Amino acid sequence: FDSLFDAAKELAGTESDAKVPVELLRYLCDSYQQIVERHTGKPFPQKPADQLRGAIEAVFRSWNGPRAIAYREREHIAHDLGTAVNVQAMVFGNRDDNSGTGVGFTRDPATGAKGAYGDFLVNAQGEDVVAGIRNTEPISELKKKFPKVHAELSKIFSRLETHYADMCDTEFTIEQGKLWMLQTRVGKRTGAAALKMAVDMVRPSDLGITRAEAVSRITEDHLDSVLHPQFAGSGYSVWAKGLGASPGAAVGRAVFTAEEAVEMSKGGPVILVRKETTPDDIHGMDVAKGILTAVGGKSSHAAVVARGMGRPCIVGAGSISIDERGQKFTVKSRVVKQGDWISIDGTTGAVYAGQVPTIEPDPHSGHFGKFMQWADEFRGTFGVRANADIPRDAKAARLFGAEGIGLCRTEHMFFAADRIPHMQAMILAREEKDRRKALQKLLPMQRKDFAGLFEAMDGFPVVIRTLDPPLHEFLPKREELMVDIARFPHLGGGGKKELAEKYNMKAGDLKKGLPELLKRVEELHEFNPMLGHRGCRLGITYPEITEMQARAIFEAAVQVAKKGKKVIPEVMIPLVGSEGELENQKAIVTRVAKEVLDKEKMNDLHYLVGTMIEIPRAALLADQIAQQAEFFSFGTNDLTQTTMGLSRDDYTKFSGEYQNLKIFKADPFQSIDQEGVGKLIETAIKLGRGVRNDLDIGICGEHGGDPSSVEYCYRVGMNYVSCSPYRVPIARLAAAQAAIAGADKSESMRTA
Amino acid sequence: FDSLFDAAKELAGTESDAKVPVELLRYLCDSYQQIVERHTGKPFPQKPADQLRGAIEAVFRSWNGPRAIAYREREHIAHDLGTAVNVQAMVFGNRDDNSGTGVGFTRDPATGAKGAYGDFLVNAQGEDVVAGIRNTEPISELKKKFPKVHAELSKIFSRLETHYADMCDTEFTIEQGKLWMLQTRVGKRTGAAALKMAVDMVRPSDLGITRAEAVSRITEDHLDSVLHPQFAGSGYSVWAKGLGASPGAAVGRAVFTAEEAVEMSKGGPVILVRKETTPDDIHGMDVAKGILTAVGGKSSHAAVVARGMGRPCIVGAGSISIDERGQKFTVKSRVVKQGDWISIDGTTGAVYAGQVPTIEPDPHSGHFGKFMQWADEFRGTFGVRANADIPRDAKAARLFGAEGIGLCRTEHMFFAADRIPHMQAMILAREEKDRRKALQKLLPMQRKDFAGLFEAMDGFPVVIRTLDPPLHEFLPKREELMVDIARFPHLGGGGKKELAEKYNMKAGDLKKGLPELLKRVEELHEFNPMLGHRGCRLGITYPEITEMQARAIFEAAVQVAKKGKKVIPEVMIPLVGSEGELENQKAIVTRVAKEVLDKEKMNDLHYLVGTMIEIPRAALLADQIAQQAEFFSFGTNDLTQTTMGLSRDDYTKFSGEYQNLKIFKADPFQSIDQEGVGKLIETAIKLGRGVRNDLDIGICGEHGGDPSSVEYCYRVGMNYVSCSPYRVPIARLAAAQAAIAGADKSESMRTA
């Protein structure tokens, strides 16, 4: 249909649908009817009732179209909800130049600013506006061209906002000067707009929503988008310009189709570049960090969808010319090929070449700060901590409102270039004596890291986990070493030198050293590392490691406390499955703590020793474990893996089939599997609190940043969640929403 | 002390302790006192009361000696039980030639034959008999040398048996013609003797024990020893001869110290060869397949301990000369070095060079058959099945009394040399079409295997598990392939030919073929194979595999049923964690079953589709899974690994420390971890039976052959256990003993 119409416009020498002459339209009608007959095998129905029924059925059928299904999946809309069809008499916005059509928002959906917002086209039908084919005029122009219509529309907007108590989007048509409202619904908005509107609409404003309603209206995506980074400084040369349609900065490699976006996003961030987007592009937009289109206005498909998704988006960048088949676009003489880096600013509409540095958003400013304050009031005593391993992350976490560190993975510190040689020396040592020597070198480094965390968290608890991963993770890869040994006799001097550098050996030592190294690597090789010699099992077989870490923790604590800061160390033992394991490790920690604190006469420094609950046996025997543990922290990553017998890394091989077959209700590594893993969590809470009714219970798996999981943690009576620093506001919001949703019982569980 | 005494005997020119003259004994007394003073720093106590107290304290202290601790561990005796000391006046068997000492059994502890048994020495003390230093005389000789004593001893033996209602062992001393009984206890015995005695002593015999008592007296070790193999045929040239002290045939490599036995037994079977054994050798005897000593009688340490352990043992093989330091022994001119193979027959006392072939015991003969029949009467409806993958094992299982196959691991069939190429072709195929072609070749092979199992199990159920292990197990090892690719450019023609054979490629194809193979191997590589793409996850992503296996099962079933046999197939889906997975696989199985049975008009052939419960989530959601499952079988190997987050293979790296620290009550891979894993098992049974009250529930992990685990399975209401064919009688016994121990409630749970 479209190519015939394009041909007609070409024949008529116009780019406007409305200017195609009647004769050509008649001809097109005949041609369209033939197309229908060819494809359906039946002539085009001539009775209006048949046409209407066909149109109604087509709408109903669209419920099960692949695009609709994909949309519902993304928006978590139930597939059995069904749809309705509204039948209205047709009005024509393309009747003449006293007609027109537009899309209007009662407030600015990008910024939340009060006042009508939108665009319209004279002598056009609605799809021309939405499709972004013709460049639209802003709604403010309506006042000049159709003053009566504009006044009427303003009254309607005001009435709609009062009725819905929210910002609405509308579609309208003007037929020969008369305004017809086609539809309205609560409008999609950017995160920043959502926050501003939520705050603006609260009593005593004219819309008068409650704070609870305001808090409940903000979604994960809204917050996520305002937490997006911005470009650092200015002065980068703008390369092309479009309309900023969804705010935030995005950097990625250019891709030109949704399919490529999905494929390439596996390897890193991508920016989807399209002439215009259609619903067929949704999956590509979903994985892209940002979206850039050459045509369309702020109400075009690309703009609306990107805002809903919280993705930075630029539309209508007319100066770029896209060659989809050639997988490139050009701006003047410059060519950007697929895979080249570009940076886009969805707030200003600026496109930059290469990777522009970004800076972090300030989560304390303006509406955001006020909003989060309200959220925190609802959240009550339920805490939100952050997972942070280094002082920089700890500082970011505090900025985002974290009330402590829920997980510091000490091993992450050992991977640094200046530390890994000591770590390797420790692992390769055959005797305790040599191991202690290497640990002695690591001690001051760990102490310094911990001191940084304690300083950043002044007054808030810091949960430090003892060494967790299997030791072989710190050594060269087994198969790589085997290959290098096989290659070794055939290498020239240069190759040998390279090898010597790689393994930090003298070239002359390689012949003997490589097989020796391999021997130790083989000894440490594990069939199932996830279920192997790791966690507290390491600390039990090498107590000197736990000892060194405990010493670093308490020496750092003493050092920071002496500066007048309040230090609350919580030492966490990982992978515990029995009371005996925790008892063993706790004894080491408390002995070292006593030594250090005695020496400094600081025995009033309060600390806790607790454990991760991350294997099913720990949950099943939580009453025994609580005899020793002063706190529990659910490691839901590992708990999910062991409870489901499913390795997260290996699951990727068949997760596609499992999603298609809907084996699990949701991705269990995204949202806590409440009916399976949840049973163990609830068992552990009940058993643990049965022994210690004030047991502090939290979660430090990645689920701690997932709203539905946070809601679950709140509901089952945990004391806090811990998540990555950037997810902290989202977790705070999710907890507030859970509280508003009426989980008062959980609050009493925590404070009992 | 010993070396001084040896020197005294040398001076006196005698080998008999009793013939050392009084002057030398006086001298020895002085020397002994000096030794004591030198070591204790105190003079030897001269007051008898002090000496007595010292002796009593020494006995009490011995409770915590390392040998006593090791013994209690082996025999599962509680460490906090404590011991008692009996103080008796001393009598002297070495006073003169009218004196003597002996060890007597009221029945033959090796065969169970009625009548006194044992040995004695004239003019000697008890330790001379037990230590096996002097060659003893059989107790029948007592009648000639001490007829009065013999008559009195016979009366005492009869009284002891009546009192204890069991065979007793005794120690006695004759002092100048008068008999003194030093001690008695219920005697250790071989498995064969234990069975014969248990059957002989049951009412209406004079000892009059009940059948329940008889069944309760037999241990796992007893049964295990009579199930030991015997040498096949005769005609092998006997190389040395000793006293058969503990029956059964054993083949292994010679080792000369307990430490070497422990070390070398990791690599294969060993025979411990010692001049004589002492309690210090217990750990070596425990790991040895058999024990051979040069000196000692049937009551020597080696003999008594070996019988208790059920190890074949020869003692007093005087013709062998042991050079412990030289790690060899000689028989005439022939030398056996450490690591050489020898074979020993603990029944006849014959020693053979090399590896003599063995044959299996007949579990239906004599007392064994009668005893097992009694055991089965107590066992009631609780079944014992066997894990068997091939018809030969299935036949052995029936012979041992298995009532069906509880687990046939179909993948074991694929590793055969003629099948693995098809398996590999299937895995390497990129398209379903090519996969189906390879599967088509495997179909007739699987059908034949299944037909063999169905024939062997005529009238009993056969549980067949669909493909379980990750596919990469069937491909060459990743790191080996990487090394071969690295070596390839440097290989000569011979090396390339070898490589071509190894990978079943043409030499010319290697250059391209090896990297291609590696690519696929890399794709299939898994971080944690145990938690990876295996079990039902394979059948879900490659439904054609399940389809082929179902077809092979039902075509085989039809084929065997047509011969007039009763076929009961039970198709088992592994690694299920959600109802959806089982539903998916069950649909394939029932569809194929219907196709095959419809075609053959055999729709009355009854079959079941069920699942393993081997990951915690399956146990937690057993009610949902029971909506689909017609039976449950606990895969306790994997369930233990996932519940404890502990890989069995990797646990070996630190199991030593864990045992020393007593982290777990018992090895969780030997005996079910009842307090942890058991909670999940009990949850699953309750939830499963809540949905289907007739749900058939069994266990097919290796725990099915462990008596305490069998007792547990009985107690929690399972319907059966399945174990390796040779453990079937042990499982039957354990179930009978559980029933006798009064688990009547469990019986009603099963038949409700």
Tab-separated table of C-alpha atoms in Angstrom, chain A residues 95-354:
chain	number	residue	atom	x	y	z
A	95	ARG	CA	-10.176	17.577	4.937
A	96	ASP	CA	-8.686	21.013	4.302
A	97	ASP	CA	-6.361	23.636	5.754
A	98	ASN	CA	-8.988	24.475	8.405
A	99	SER	CA	-8.459	20.947	9.640
A	100	GLY	CA	-5.602	19.211	11.394
A	101	THR	CA	-4.595	16.656	13.920
A	102	GLY	CA	-2.335	16.469	16.953
A	103	VAL	CA	-1.059	14.701	19.989
A	104	GLY	CA	-1.283	16.650	23.226
A	105	PHE	CA	-0.007	16.144	26.773
A	106	THR	CA	-1.476	18.018	29.720
A	107	ARG	CA	2.114	18.647	30.950
A	108	ASP	CA	5.537	18.246	29.379
A	109	PRO	CA	6.248	14.509	29.475
A	110	ALA	CA	10.014	15.113	29.186
A	111	THR	CA	10.497	17.628	31.991
A	112	GLY	CA	7.216	17.550	33.913
A	113	ALA	CA	6.764	21.298	33.373
A	114	LYS	CA	3.168	22.483	33.796
A	115	GLY	CA	1.175	23.486	30.728
A	116	ALA	CA	0.036	21.844	27.521
A	117	TYR	CA	2.656	20.157	25.416
A	118	GLY	CA	2.569	18.293	22.122
A	119	ASP	CA	2.550	18.811	18.360
A	120	PHE	CA	0.148	18.963	15.509
A	121	LEU	CA	-0.070	19.031	11.733
A	122	VAL	CA	-2.419	21.017	9.600
A	123	ASN	CA	-4.429	19.069	7.028
A	124	ALA	CA	-3.230	15.654	8.187
A	125	GLN	CA	-4.395	12.466	9.851
A	126	GLY	CA	-3.193	11.264	13.241
A	127	GLU	CA	-0.814	8.626	11.940
A	128	ASP	CA	1.179	11.317	10.162
A	129	VAL	CA	1.992	12.853	13.553
A	130	VAL	CA	2.804	9.611	15.328
A	131	ALA	CA	4.811	8.115	12.497
A	132	GLY	CA	7.113	11.089	12.486
A	133	ILE	CA	7.089	11.313	8.723
A	134	ARG	CA	6.251	14.986	8.520
A	135	ASN	CA	7.853	17.579	10.751
A	136	THR	CA	5.241	18.770	13.216
A	137	GLU	CA	4.474	22.128	14.800
A	138	PRO	CA	4.496	22.624	18.579
A	139	ILE	CA	1.123	22.897	20.262
A	140	SER	CA	1.876	26.521	21.236
A	141	GLU	CA	1.439	27.372	17.526
A	142	LEU	CA	-2.166	26.191	17.809
A	143	LYS	CA	-3.026	29.399	19.669
A	144	LYS	CA	-2.125	31.419	16.610
A	145	LYS	CA	-3.651	29.182	13.957
A	146	PHE	CA	-6.745	27.870	15.804
A	147	PRO	CA	-7.301	30.189	18.822
A	148	LYS	CA	-10.819	28.848	19.562
A	149	VAL	CA	-9.661	25.283	19.379
A	150	HIS	CA	-6.722	26.109	21.573
A	151	ALA	CA	-8.936	27.612	24.299
A	152	GLU	CA	-11.265	24.626	24.217
A	153	LEU	CA	-8.383	22.178	24.360
A	154	SER	CA	-6.922	23.975	27.393
A	155	LYS	CA	-10.237	23.603	29.260
A	156	ILE	CA	-10.383	19.918	28.330
A	157	PHE	CA	-6.810	19.339	29.516
A	158	SER	CA	-7.571	20.916	32.839
A	159	ARG	CA	-10.712	18.745	33.222
A	160	LEU	CA	-8.792	15.607	32.305
A	161	GLU	CA	-6.092	16.293	34.904
A	162	THR	CA	-8.683	16.863	37.589
A	163	HIS	CA	-10.507	13.665	36.633
A	164	TYR	CA	-7.484	11.386	36.357
A	165	ALA	CA	-5.428	13.241	38.990
A	166	ASP	CA	-2.527	12.769	36.644
A	167	MET	CA	-0.910	13.937	33.464
A	168	CYS	CA	-2.807	12.682	30.403
A	169	ASP	CA	-1.911	12.238	26.818
A	170	THR	CA	-4.531	12.834	24.154
A	171	GLU	CA	-5.103	12.569	20.446
A	172	PHE	CA	-7.300	15.120	18.795
A	173	THR	CA	-8.501	16.073	15.358
A	174	ILE	CA	-9.757	19.411	14.059
A	175	GLU	CA	-12.301	18.979	11.273
A	176	GLN	CA	-13.094	22.225	9.573
A	177	GLY	CA	-12.497	24.189	12.758
A	178	LYS	CA	-14.258	21.838	15.153
A	179	LEU	CA	-12.266	20.036	17.843
A	180	TRP	CA	-12.797	16.297	18.295
A	181	MET	CA	-11.066	14.385	21.123
A	182	LEU	CA	-10.132	10.916	19.846
A	183	GLN	CA	-8.683	9.317	22.924
A	184	THR	CA	-6.936	9.980	26.234
A	185	ARG	CA	-4.959	7.990	28.749
A	186	VAL	CA	-2.519	8.620	31.564
A	187	GLY	CA	0.606	9.661	29.702
A	188	LYS	CA	4.038	8.080	29.613
A	189	ARG	CA	6.793	10.320	30.944
A	190	THR	CA	10.500	10.466	31.576
A	191	GLY	CA	11.847	9.727	35.011
A	192	ALA	CA	12.635	13.375	35.671
A	193	ALA	CA	9.126	14.391	34.575
A	194	ALA	CA	7.556	11.641	36.660
A	195	LEU	CA	9.401	12.855	39.758
A	196	LYS	CA	8.544	16.475	39.173
A	197	MET	CA	4.886	15.687	38.493
A	198	ALA	CA	4.609	13.412	41.512
A	199	VAL	CA	5.947	16.119	43.771
A	200	ASP	CA	3.922	18.904	42.072
A	201	MET	CA	0.620	17.054	42.264
A	202	VAL	CA	0.729	16.321	45.957
A	203	ARG	CA	-1.594	18.200	48.307
A	204	PRO	CA	-2.030	21.132	48.648
A	205	SER	CA	-1.803	21.337	44.836
A	206	ASP	CA	-5.027	21.418	42.828
A	207	LEU	CA	-4.675	17.736	41.900
A	208	GLY	CA	-4.307	16.859	45.573
A	209	ILE	CA	-2.872	13.355	45.459
A	210	THR	CA	-1.448	11.912	48.672
A	211	ARG	CA	2.255	11.369	49.272
A	212	ALA	CA	1.601	7.638	49.251
A	213	GLU	CA	0.037	7.933	45.790
A	214	ALA	CA	2.971	10.031	44.618
A	215	VAL	CA	5.478	7.475	45.854
A	216	SER	CA	3.508	4.609	44.312
A	217	ARG	CA	3.473	6.258	40.882
A	218	ILE	CA	7.232	6.220	40.372
A	219	THR	CA	8.679	3.141	38.747
A	220	GLU	CA	12.094	1.530	38.732
A	221	ASP	CA	12.613	2.818	35.182
A	222	HIS	CA	11.761	6.379	36.176
A	223	LEU	CA	14.368	6.435	38.917
A	224	ASP	CA	16.840	4.550	36.814
A	225	SER	CA	16.657	7.160	34.076
A	226	VAL	CA	17.323	10.119	36.389
A	227	LEU	CA	20.234	8.188	37.830
A	228	HIS	CA	21.721	7.946	34.373
A	229	PRO	CA	25.052	9.642	33.857
A	230	GLN	CA	25.419	12.964	32.022
A	231	PHE	CA	28.249	14.044	29.774
A	232	ALA	CA	31.152	15.531	31.656
A	233	GLY	CA	31.614	19.243	31.006
A	234	SER	CA	31.122	20.790	27.601
A	235	GLY	CA	33.313	21.762	24.675
A	236	TYR	CA	33.009	18.529	22.772
A	237	SER	CA	32.258	19.352	19.199
A	238	VAL	CA	28.664	18.603	18.345
A	239	TRP	CA	28.517	16.647	15.226
A	240	ALA	CA	24.850	16.507	14.496
A	241	LYS	CA	21.780	17.834	16.215
A	242	GLY	CA	18.248	16.530	16.686
A	243	LEU	CA	15.429	16.884	19.198
A	244	GLY	CA	16.205	15.700	22.697
A	245	ALA	CA	13.286	13.329	23.223
A	246	SER	CA	14.317	11.343	26.301
A	247	PRO	CA	16.971	12.746	28.619
A	248	GLY	CA	20.310	11.345	29.717
A	249	ALA	CA	23.646	10.630	28.115
A	250	ALA	CA	24.418	7.368	26.323
A	251	VAL	CA	27.603	6.040	24.766
A	252	GLY	CA	27.766	2.934	22.564
A	253	ARG	CA	28.611	1.424	19.222
A	254	ALA	CA	26.344	2.325	16.332
A	255	VAL	CA	23.980	-0.383	15.041
A	256	PHE	CA	21.377	-0.047	12.329
A	257	THR	CA	18.819	-2.780	12.922
A	258	ALA	CA	17.051	-4.111	15.994
A	259	GLU	CA	18.513	-7.558	15.313
A	260	GLU	CA	22.066	-6.222	15.234
A	261	ALA	CA	21.352	-4.300	18.413
A	262	VAL	CA	20.361	-7.505	20.188
A	263	GLU	CA	23.398	-9.342	18.855
A	264	MET	CA	26.031	-6.670	19.434
A	265	SER	CA	24.706	-5.606	22.828
A	266	LYS	CA	25.982	-8.902	24.168
A	267	GLY	CA	29.475	-7.598	23.671
A	268	GLY	CA	28.991	-4.080	25.011
A	269	PRO	CA	26.795	-0.977	24.828
A	270	VAL	CA	25.114	-0.048	21.528
A	271	ILE	CA	23.215	2.964	20.185
A	272	LEU	CA	20.386	2.064	17.839
A	273	VAL	CA	20.398	4.396	14.808
A	274	ARG	CA	17.233	4.289	12.625
A	275	LYS	CA	15.530	6.552	10.116
A	276	GLU	CA	12.447	6.129	12.300
A	277	THR	CA	11.368	3.362	14.621
A	278	THR	CA	8.297	1.155	14.486
A	279	PRO	CA	6.889	-1.337	16.970
A	280	ASP	CA	9.039	-3.946	15.194
A	281	ASP	CA	12.097	-2.302	16.703
A	282	ILE	CA	11.041	-2.641	20.362
A	283	HIS	CA	13.453	-5.486	21.216
A	284	GLY	CA	16.334	-3.549	19.701
A	285	MET	CA	15.410	-0.395	21.605
A	286	ASP	CA	15.187	-2.406	24.784
A	287	VAL	CA	18.825	-3.568	24.629
A	288	ALA	CA	20.218	-0.280	23.275
A	289	LYS	CA	21.765	2.294	25.630
A	290	GLY	CA	20.305	5.044	23.485
A	291	ILE	CA	18.263	5.695	20.332
A	292	LEU	CA	18.908	8.121	17.505
A	293	THR	CA	16.487	8.710	14.617
A	294	ALA	CA	16.776	10.911	11.539
A	295	VAL	CA	13.101	11.904	11.318
A	296	GLY	CA	10.117	12.362	13.641
A	297	GLY	CA	9.052	14.699	16.440
A	298	LYS	CA	8.810	14.437	20.199
A	299	SER	CA	5.630	12.402	19.941
A	300	SER	CA	7.011	9.967	17.401
A	301	HIS	CA	7.193	6.306	18.179
A	302	ALA	CA	10.883	6.470	18.998
A	303	ALA	CA	10.395	9.349	21.451
A	304	VAL	CA	7.405	7.883	23.273
A	305	VAL	CA	8.865	4.419	23.634
A	306	ALA	CA	12.337	5.590	24.633
A	307	ARG	CA	10.882	7.787	27.377
A	308	GLY	CA	8.857	4.873	28.669
A	309	MET	CA	11.952	2.758	28.757
A	310	GLY	CA	14.071	5.476	30.307
A	311	ARG	CA	16.501	5.371	27.412
A	312	PRO	CA	18.206	8.555	26.206
A	313	CYS	CA	16.802	9.340	22.767
A	314	ILE	CA	17.293	11.903	20.002
A	315	VAL	CA	14.734	12.173	17.189
A	316	GLY	CA	14.547	14.177	13.982
A	317	ALA	CA	18.306	14.552	13.505
A	318	GLY	CA	17.756	15.596	9.920
A	319	SER	CA	21.427	16.145	9.094
A	320	ILE	CA	22.281	12.476	9.321
A	321	SER	CA	21.752	10.276	6.333
A	322	ILE	CA	21.278	6.614	7.060
A	323	ASP	CA	22.314	3.814	4.699
A	324	GLU	CA	20.758	0.824	6.434
A	325	ARG	CA	21.886	-1.745	3.879
A	326	GLY	CA	25.443	-0.373	3.857
A	327	GLN	CA	25.395	-0.392	7.658
A	328	LYS	CA	26.575	3.168	7.995
A	329	PHE	CA	25.385	6.756	8.310
A	330	THR	CA	26.922	9.959	7.064
A	331	VAL	CA	26.955	13.481	8.480
A	332	LYS	CA	28.229	15.739	5.758
A	333	SER	CA	31.398	13.989	4.591
A	334	ARG	CA	31.911	11.973	7.740
A	335	VAL	CA	30.963	8.272	7.803
A	336	VAL	CA	29.988	6.260	10.848
A	337	LYS	CA	30.089	2.503	10.227
A	338	GLN	CA	28.439	-0.212	12.289
A	339	GLY	CA	30.509	-0.731	15.424
A	340	ASP	CA	31.899	2.827	15.557
A	341	TRP	CA	31.488	4.576	18.913
A	342	ILE	CA	29.057	7.475	19.181
A	343	SER	CA	27.697	9.464	22.131
A	344	ILE	CA	24.233	11.014	22.323
A	345	ASP	CA	22.684	13.487	24.734
A	346	GLY	CA	18.964	12.861	24.996
A	347	THR	CA	18.488	16.083	26.962
A	348	THR	CA	20.064	18.489	24.444
A	349	GLY	CA	19.752	16.455	21.256
A	350	ALA	CA	23.498	16.619	20.557
A	351	VAL	CA	25.297	13.766	18.799
A	352	TYR	CA	29.057	13.356	19.324
A	353	ALA	CA	31.617	11.123	17.620
A	354	GLY	CA	33.508	8.650	19.786
